[in-house]
Coordinates of C-alpha atoms and ligand atoms in Angstrom, one line a residue:
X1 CA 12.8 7.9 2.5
X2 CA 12.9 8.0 -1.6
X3 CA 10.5 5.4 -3.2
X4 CA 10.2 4.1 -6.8
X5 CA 6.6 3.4 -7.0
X6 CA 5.1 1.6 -9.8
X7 CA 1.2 0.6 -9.4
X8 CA -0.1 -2.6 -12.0
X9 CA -3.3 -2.7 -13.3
X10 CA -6.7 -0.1 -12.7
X11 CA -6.2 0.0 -9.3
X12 CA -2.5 -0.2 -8.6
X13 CA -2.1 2.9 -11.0
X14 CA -4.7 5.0 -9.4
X15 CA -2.5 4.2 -6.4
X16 CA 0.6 4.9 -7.5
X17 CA -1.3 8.1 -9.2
X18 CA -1.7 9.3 -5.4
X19 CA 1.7 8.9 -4.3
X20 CA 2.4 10.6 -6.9
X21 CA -0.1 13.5 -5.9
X22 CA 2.2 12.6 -2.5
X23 CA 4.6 13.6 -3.5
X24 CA 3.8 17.2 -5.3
X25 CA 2.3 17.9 -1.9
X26 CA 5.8 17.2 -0.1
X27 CA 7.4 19.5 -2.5
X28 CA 5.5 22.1 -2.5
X29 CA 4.4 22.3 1.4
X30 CA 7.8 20.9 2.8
X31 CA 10.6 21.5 0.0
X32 CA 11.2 17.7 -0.2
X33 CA 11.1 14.4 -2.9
X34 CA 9.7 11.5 -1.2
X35 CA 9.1 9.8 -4.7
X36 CA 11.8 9.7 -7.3
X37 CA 9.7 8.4 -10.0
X38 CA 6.2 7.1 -10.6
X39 CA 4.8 4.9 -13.1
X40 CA 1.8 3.3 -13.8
X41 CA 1.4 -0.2 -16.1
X42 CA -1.4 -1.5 -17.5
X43 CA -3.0 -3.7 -20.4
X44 CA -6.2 -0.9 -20.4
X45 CA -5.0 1.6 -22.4
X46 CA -8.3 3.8 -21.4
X47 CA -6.9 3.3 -17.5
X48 CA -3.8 4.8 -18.3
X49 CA -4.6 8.1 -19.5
X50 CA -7.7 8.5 -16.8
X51 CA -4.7 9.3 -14.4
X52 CA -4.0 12.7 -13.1
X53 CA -0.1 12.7 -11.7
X54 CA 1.9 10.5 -13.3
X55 CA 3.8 12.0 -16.4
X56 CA 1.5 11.1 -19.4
X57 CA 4.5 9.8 -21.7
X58 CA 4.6 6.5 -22.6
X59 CA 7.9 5.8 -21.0
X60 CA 6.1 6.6 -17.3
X61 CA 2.1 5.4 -18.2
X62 CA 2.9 2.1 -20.0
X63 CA 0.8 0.1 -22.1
X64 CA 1.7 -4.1 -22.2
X65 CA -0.2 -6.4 -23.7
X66 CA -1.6 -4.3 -26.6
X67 CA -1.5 -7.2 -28.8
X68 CA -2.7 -9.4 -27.0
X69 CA -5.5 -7.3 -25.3
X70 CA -6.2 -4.9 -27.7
X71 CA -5.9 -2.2 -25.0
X72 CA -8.8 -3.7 -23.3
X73 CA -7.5 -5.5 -20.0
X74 CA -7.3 -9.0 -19.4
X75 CA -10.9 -9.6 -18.3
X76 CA -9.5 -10.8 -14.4
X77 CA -7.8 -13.7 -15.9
X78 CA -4.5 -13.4 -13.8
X79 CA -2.7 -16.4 -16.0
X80 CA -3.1 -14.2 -18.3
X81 CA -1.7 -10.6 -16.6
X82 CA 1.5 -12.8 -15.2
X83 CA 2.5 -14.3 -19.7
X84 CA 2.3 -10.6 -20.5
X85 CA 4.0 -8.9 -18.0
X86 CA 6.9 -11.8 -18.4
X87 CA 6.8 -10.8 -22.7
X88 CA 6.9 -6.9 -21.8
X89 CA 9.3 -6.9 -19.0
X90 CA 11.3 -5.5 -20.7
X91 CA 9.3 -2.2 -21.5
X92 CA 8.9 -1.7 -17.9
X93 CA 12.5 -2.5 -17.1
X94 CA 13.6 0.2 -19.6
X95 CA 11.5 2.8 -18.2
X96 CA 12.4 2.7 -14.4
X97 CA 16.1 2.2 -16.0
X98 CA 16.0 5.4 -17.6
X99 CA 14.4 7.3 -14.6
X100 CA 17.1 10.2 -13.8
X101 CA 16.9 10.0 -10.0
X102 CA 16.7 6.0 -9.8
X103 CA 20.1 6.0 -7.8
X104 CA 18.9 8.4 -5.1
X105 CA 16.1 6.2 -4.4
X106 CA 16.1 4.0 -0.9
X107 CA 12.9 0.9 -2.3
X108 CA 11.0 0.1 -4.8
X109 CA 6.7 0.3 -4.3
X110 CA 4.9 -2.1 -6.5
X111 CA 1.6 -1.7 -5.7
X112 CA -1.8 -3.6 -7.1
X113 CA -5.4 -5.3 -6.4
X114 CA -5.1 -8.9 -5.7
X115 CA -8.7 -9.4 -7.1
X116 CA -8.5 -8.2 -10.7
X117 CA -6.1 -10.1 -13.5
X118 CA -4.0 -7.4 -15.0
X119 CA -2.1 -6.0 -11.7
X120 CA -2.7 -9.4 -9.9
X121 CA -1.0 -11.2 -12.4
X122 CA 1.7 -9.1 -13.1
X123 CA 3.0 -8.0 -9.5
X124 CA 4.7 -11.0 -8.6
X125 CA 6.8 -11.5 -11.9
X126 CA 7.7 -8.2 -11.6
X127 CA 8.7 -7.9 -8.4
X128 CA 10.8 -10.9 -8.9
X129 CA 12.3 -9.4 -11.8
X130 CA 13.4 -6.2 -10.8
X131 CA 14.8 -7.4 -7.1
X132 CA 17.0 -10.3 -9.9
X133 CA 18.1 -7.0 -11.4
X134 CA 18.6 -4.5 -8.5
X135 CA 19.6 -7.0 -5.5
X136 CA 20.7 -3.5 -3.5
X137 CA 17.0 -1.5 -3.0
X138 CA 14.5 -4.1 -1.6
X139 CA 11.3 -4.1 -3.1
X140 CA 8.0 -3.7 -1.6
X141 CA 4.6 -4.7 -2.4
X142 CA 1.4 -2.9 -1.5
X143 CA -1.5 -5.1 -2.5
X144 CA -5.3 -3.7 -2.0
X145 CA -7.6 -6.6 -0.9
X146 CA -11.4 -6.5 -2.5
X147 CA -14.7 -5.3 -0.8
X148 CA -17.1 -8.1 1.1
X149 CA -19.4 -7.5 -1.4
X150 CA -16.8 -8.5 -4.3
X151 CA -15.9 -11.9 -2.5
X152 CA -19.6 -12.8 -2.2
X153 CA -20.3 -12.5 -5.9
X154 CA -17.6 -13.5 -7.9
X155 CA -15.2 -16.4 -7.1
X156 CA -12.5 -15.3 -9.2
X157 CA -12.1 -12.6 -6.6
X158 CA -11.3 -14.9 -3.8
X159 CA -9.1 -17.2 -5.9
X160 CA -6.7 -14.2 -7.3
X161 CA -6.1 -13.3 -4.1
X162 CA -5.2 -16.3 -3.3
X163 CA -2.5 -16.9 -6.2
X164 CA -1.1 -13.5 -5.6
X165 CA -0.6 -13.5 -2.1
X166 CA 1.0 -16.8 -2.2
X167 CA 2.9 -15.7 -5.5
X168 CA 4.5 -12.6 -4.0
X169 CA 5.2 -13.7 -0.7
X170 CA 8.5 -15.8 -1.4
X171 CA 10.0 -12.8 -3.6
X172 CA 8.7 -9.5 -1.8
X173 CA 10.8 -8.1 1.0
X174 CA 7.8 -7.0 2.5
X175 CA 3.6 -6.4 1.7
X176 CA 1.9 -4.5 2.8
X177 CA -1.4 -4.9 2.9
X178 CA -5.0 -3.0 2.6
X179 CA -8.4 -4.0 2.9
X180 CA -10.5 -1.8 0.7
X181 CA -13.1 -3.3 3.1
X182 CA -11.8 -1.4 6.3
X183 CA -12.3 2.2 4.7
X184 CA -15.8 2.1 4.3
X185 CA -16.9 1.0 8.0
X186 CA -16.9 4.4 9.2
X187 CA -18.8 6.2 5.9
X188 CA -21.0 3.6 3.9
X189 CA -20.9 6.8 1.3
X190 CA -17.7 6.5 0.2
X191 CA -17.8 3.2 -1.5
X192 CA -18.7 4.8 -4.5
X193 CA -15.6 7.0 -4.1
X194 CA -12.5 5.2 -4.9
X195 CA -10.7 8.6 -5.3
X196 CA -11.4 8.9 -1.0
X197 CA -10.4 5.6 -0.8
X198 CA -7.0 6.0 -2.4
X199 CA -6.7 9.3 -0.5
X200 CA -7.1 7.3 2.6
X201 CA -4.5 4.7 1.5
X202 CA -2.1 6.5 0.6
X203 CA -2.5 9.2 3.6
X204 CA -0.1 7.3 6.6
X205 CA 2.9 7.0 4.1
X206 CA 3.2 11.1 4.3
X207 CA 5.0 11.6 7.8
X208 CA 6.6 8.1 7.5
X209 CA 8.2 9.5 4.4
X210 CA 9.2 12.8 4.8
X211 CA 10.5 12.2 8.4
X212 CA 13.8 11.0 7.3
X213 CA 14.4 13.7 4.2
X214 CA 13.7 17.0 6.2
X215 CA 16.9 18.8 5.7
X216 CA 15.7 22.1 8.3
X217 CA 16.8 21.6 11.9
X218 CA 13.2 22.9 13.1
X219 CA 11.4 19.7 11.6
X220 CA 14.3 17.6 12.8
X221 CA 13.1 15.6 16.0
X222 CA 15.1 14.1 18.8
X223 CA 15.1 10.8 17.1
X224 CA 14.6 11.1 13.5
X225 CA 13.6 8.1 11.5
X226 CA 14.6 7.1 8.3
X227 CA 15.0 5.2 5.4
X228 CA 17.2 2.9 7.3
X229 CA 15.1 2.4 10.0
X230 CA 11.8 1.7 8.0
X231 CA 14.1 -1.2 5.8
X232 CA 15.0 -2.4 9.5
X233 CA 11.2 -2.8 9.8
X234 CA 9.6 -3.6 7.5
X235 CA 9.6 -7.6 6.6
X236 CA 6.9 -9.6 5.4
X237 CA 3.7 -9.1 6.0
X238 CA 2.5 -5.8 7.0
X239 CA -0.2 -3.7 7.7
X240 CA -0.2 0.3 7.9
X241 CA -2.4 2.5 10.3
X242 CA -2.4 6.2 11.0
X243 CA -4.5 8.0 14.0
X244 CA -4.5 11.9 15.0
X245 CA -5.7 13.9 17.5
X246 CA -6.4 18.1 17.6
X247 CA -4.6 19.8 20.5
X248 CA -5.9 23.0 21.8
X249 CA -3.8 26.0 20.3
X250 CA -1.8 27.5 23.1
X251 CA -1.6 31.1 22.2
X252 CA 0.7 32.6 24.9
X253 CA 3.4 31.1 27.1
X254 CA 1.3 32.5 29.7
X255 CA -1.5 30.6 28.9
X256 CA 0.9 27.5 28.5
X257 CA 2.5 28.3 32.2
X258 CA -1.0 28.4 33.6
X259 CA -2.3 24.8 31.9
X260 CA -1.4 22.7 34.8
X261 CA -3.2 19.7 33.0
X262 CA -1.3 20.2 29.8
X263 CA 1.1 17.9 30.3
X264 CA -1.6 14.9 31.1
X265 CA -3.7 16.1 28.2
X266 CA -0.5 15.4 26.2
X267 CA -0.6 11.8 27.0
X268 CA -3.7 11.4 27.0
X269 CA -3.9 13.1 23.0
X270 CA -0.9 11.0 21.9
X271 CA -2.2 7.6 23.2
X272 CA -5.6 8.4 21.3
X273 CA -4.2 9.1 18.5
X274 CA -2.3 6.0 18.6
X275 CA -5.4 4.2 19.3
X276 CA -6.7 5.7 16.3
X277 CA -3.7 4.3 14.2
X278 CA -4.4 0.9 15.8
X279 CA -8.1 0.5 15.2
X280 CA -7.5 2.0 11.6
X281 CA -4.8 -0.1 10.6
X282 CA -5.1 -1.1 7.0
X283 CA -5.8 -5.5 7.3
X284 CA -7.4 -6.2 10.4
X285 CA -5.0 -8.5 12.5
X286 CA -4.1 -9.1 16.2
X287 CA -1.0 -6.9 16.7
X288 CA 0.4 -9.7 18.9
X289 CA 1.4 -11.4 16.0
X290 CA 3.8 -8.4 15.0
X291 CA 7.6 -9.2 15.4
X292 CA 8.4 -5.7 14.2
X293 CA 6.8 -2.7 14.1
X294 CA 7.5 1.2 14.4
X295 CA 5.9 4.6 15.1
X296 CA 6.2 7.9 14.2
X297 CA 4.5 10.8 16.5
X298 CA 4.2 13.9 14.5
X299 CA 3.3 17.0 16.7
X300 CA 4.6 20.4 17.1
X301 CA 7.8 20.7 18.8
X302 CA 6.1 22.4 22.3
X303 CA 3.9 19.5 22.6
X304 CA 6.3 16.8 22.5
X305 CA 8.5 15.8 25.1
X306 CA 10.3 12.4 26.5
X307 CA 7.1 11.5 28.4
X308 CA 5.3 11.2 25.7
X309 CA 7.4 9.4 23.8
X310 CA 8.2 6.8 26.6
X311 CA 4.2 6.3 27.2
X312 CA 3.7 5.6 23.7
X313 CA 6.7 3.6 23.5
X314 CA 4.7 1.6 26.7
X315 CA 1.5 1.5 25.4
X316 CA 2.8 -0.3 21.5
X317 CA 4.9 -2.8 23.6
X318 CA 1.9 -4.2 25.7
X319 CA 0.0 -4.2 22.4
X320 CA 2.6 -5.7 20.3
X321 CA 4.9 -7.3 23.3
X322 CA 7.2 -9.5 20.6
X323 CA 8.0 -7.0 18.0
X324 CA 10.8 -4.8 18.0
X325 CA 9.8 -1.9 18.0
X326 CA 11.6 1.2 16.2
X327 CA 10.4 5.4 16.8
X328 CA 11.0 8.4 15.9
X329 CA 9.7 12.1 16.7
X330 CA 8.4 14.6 13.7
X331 CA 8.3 18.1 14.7
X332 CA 5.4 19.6 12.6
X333 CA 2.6 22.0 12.6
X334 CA 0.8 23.1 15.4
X335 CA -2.8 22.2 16.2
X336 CA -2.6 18.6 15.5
X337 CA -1.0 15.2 17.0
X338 CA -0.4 12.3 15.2
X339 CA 0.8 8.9 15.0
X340 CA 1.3 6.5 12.5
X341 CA 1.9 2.8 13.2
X342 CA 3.5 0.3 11.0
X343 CA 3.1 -3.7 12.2
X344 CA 5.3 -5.8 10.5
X345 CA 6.5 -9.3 10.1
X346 CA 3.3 -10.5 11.4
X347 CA 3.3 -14.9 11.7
X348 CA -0.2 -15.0 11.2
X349 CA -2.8 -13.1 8.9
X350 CA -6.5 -14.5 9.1
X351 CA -7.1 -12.9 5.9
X352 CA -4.6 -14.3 4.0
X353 CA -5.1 -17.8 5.1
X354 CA -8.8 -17.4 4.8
X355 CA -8.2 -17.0 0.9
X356 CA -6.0 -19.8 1.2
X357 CA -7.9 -22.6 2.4
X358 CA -11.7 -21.0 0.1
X359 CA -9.4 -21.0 -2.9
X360 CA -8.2 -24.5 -2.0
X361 CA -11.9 -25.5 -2.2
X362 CA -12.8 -23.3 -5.5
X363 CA -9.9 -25.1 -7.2
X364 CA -11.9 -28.5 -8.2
X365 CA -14.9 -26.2 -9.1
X366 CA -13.1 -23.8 -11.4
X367 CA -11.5 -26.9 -12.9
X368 CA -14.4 -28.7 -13.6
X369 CA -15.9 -26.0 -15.0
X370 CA -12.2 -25.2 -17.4
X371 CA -12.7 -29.0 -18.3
X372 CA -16.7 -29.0 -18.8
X373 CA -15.9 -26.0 -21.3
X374 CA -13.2 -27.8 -23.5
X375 CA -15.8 -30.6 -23.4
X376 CA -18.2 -29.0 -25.0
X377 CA -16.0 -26.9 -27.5
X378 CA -14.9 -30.7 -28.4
X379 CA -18.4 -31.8 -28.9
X380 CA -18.7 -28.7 -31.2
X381 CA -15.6 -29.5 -32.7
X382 CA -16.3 -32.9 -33.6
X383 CA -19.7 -32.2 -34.8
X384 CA -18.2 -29.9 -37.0
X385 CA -15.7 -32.7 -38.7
X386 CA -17.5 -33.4 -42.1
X387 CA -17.7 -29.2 -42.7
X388 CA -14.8 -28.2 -45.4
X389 CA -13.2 -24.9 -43.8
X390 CA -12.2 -21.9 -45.7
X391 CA -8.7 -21.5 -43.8
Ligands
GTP1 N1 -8.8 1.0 -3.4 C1 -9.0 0.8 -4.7 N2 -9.5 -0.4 -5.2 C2 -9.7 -0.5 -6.5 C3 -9.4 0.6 -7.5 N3 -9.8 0.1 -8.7 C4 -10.1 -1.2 -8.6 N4 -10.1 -1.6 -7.3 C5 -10.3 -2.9 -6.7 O1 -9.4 -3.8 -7.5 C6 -10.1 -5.0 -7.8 C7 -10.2 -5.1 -9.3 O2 -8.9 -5.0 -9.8 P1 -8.4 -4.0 -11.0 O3 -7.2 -3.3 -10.4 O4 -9.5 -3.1 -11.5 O5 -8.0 -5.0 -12.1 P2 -6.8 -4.9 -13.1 O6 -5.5 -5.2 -12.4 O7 -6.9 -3.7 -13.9 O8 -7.1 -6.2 -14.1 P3 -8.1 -6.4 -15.3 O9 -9.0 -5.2 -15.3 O10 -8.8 -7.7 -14.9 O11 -7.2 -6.5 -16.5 C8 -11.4 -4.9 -7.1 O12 -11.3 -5.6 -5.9 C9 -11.7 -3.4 -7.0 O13 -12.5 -3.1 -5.9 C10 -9.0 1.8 -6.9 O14 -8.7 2.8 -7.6 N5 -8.8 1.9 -5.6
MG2 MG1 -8.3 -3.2 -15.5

């Protein structure tokens, strides 16, 4: 599958930036293009040229808002992201327009923090805008959620999330969604490092994406999945996991005649991994709630066979037992098993209505507060009546 990926804001660029990275990796380790072209938008002008993989013209790192902003951001006032990214539409519009490969390409990615303004903001506006002007290619959103620590000490945080979750649901064909939370449970350490963060985030999209575009019969499994099966799948809300287990190296056919257990050690490798994906996915959420979902084994050819498969196949369907589910078989290197899992048109997120009904309670407060400030600039103002002005 080809994406179009676009990130908004600090965060959704450093994103993007990775699939980017992605994407130089698929091409250089696999001969593939699993991203036709990346672009990063942002009112911080000192964001934009911090990133490493996306093209440093102007036409693929672009700056909106530098009137209005200064190059500075938009201080997580998300009213404020969503007016300029509906002035400089157009900027953005011409710049995935002129992208050489855009007809090759299955989706569009937006990607972006629901907590800060500039990304927040703009997401849903342009989401909307370029599914009005490219009704063929759905468009999906992948929207990073903030840490605990965020949430607890600044409001705003809680009440972005809220807007942009509620803004881009009606117009996205699908979002996915990451906690930034979830990838520091396992190594306190790396919330400091957003880099190993992103790494992380953008890690389960590899397989997923390159399944589909591998063009030499040895990496072509029994059931390949592609683009059109991912589309089939994905719908709504979403959340992405990935899970993988070593296998022994089997050195001989000897050796692999005389490993009576291998085939239960199979199993029992592939539904680890899986549990892996599972307990990693990206928004914690009961997969229960999942009317779609999908999963890719990657493994090298020897070690897969229909068994496997099938068990698999058994082991998602009592976890997820609504959802359709979709597969597909990757024949890759040796040494390692993997899995990745994506659960999709979930009917209920905690998360998400968590931010919903805080925000709904924030809303008097941050009114109150909007209306306490105009107060007092009035007071000021009036004060100020009797004073000749110089303008
Ligand atoms: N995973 C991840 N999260 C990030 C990154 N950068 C920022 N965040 C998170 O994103 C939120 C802040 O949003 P930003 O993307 O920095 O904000 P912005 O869209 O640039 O908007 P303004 O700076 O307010 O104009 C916080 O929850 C951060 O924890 C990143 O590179 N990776
Ligand atoms: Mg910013």
């Amino acid at each position: 599958m080809k994406l179009v990926v676009i990130g908004f804001g600090q965060c959704g660029s450093r994103v993007a930036d990775e699939f980017a990275q992605l994407n130089r990796r698929a091409r250089s380790y696999r001969g593939i293009e699993i991203v036709t072209g990346a672009f990063a938008v942002n009112t911080d002008a000192a964001d934009l040229s911090g990133l490493y993989s996306i093209r440093a013209d102007y036409q693929h790192r672009i700056l909106i808002g530098g009137r209005k902003t200064g190059g500075h951001g938009v201080g997580k006032i998300n009213e404020l992201g969503a007016e300029i990214a509906r002035e400089d539409s157009d900027k953005i519009i011409d710049a995935i327009r002129s992208a050489k490969r855009l007809f090759e390409s299955d989706a569009f990615l937006l990607i972006a923090s629901s907590a800060g303004g500039t990304g927040s903001g703009s997401i849903p506006i342009m989401t909307q805008l370029i599914k009005e002007r490219y009704g063929d290619k759905p468009v999906y959103n992948l929207i990073v959620l903030p840490f605990e620590h965020e949430e607890q000490t600044e409001e705003r945080t809680i009440y972005n999330s809220a807007v942009c979750l509620k803004s881009v649901n009606p117009v996205a064909d699908a979002i996915i969604l990451v906690d930034n939370q979830r990838y520091i449970r396992k190594d306190y350490s790396i919330r400091n490092n957003i880099a190993q963060i992103n790494a992380l985030i953008v890690e389960p999209f590899y397989n997923l994406l390159c399944a589909g575009e591998e063009k030499k019969s040895k990496h072509i499994g029994a059931k390949m999945l592609d683009a059109g099966d991912i589309i089939q799948t994905l719908t709504g809300w979403t959340v992405i996991g990935y899970g993988k287990s070593p296998l022994p190296l089997i050195r001989s056919p000897f050796e692999q005649r005389r490993n009576f257990r291998k085939k239960s050690t199979e199993t029992h490798k592939g539904i680890q991994a899986m549990d892996e994906a599972i307990s990693e996915l990206s928004l914690k959420c009961n997969p229960k709630d999942a009317n779609r979902a999908l999963y890719l084994l990657a493994a090298p050819a020897k070690e897969m066979n229909m068994d496997l498969i099938k068990e698999l196949g058994d082991y998602l369907r009592d976890l997820a037992p609504k959802a359709l589910i979709r597969t597909g078989d990757y024949p890759r290197r040796r040494g390692v098993l993997d899995v990745t899992v994506i659960l999709s048109e979930l009917d209920s997120v905690e998360k998400v209505r968590d931010y919903y009904s805080k925000s709904t309670s924030l809303i008097s407060g941050i009114k109150e507060r909007q209306k306490e400030i105009k107060d007092k600039l009035k007071k000021i103002e009036t004060a100020s009546k009797d004073i000749p002005s110089l303008l």
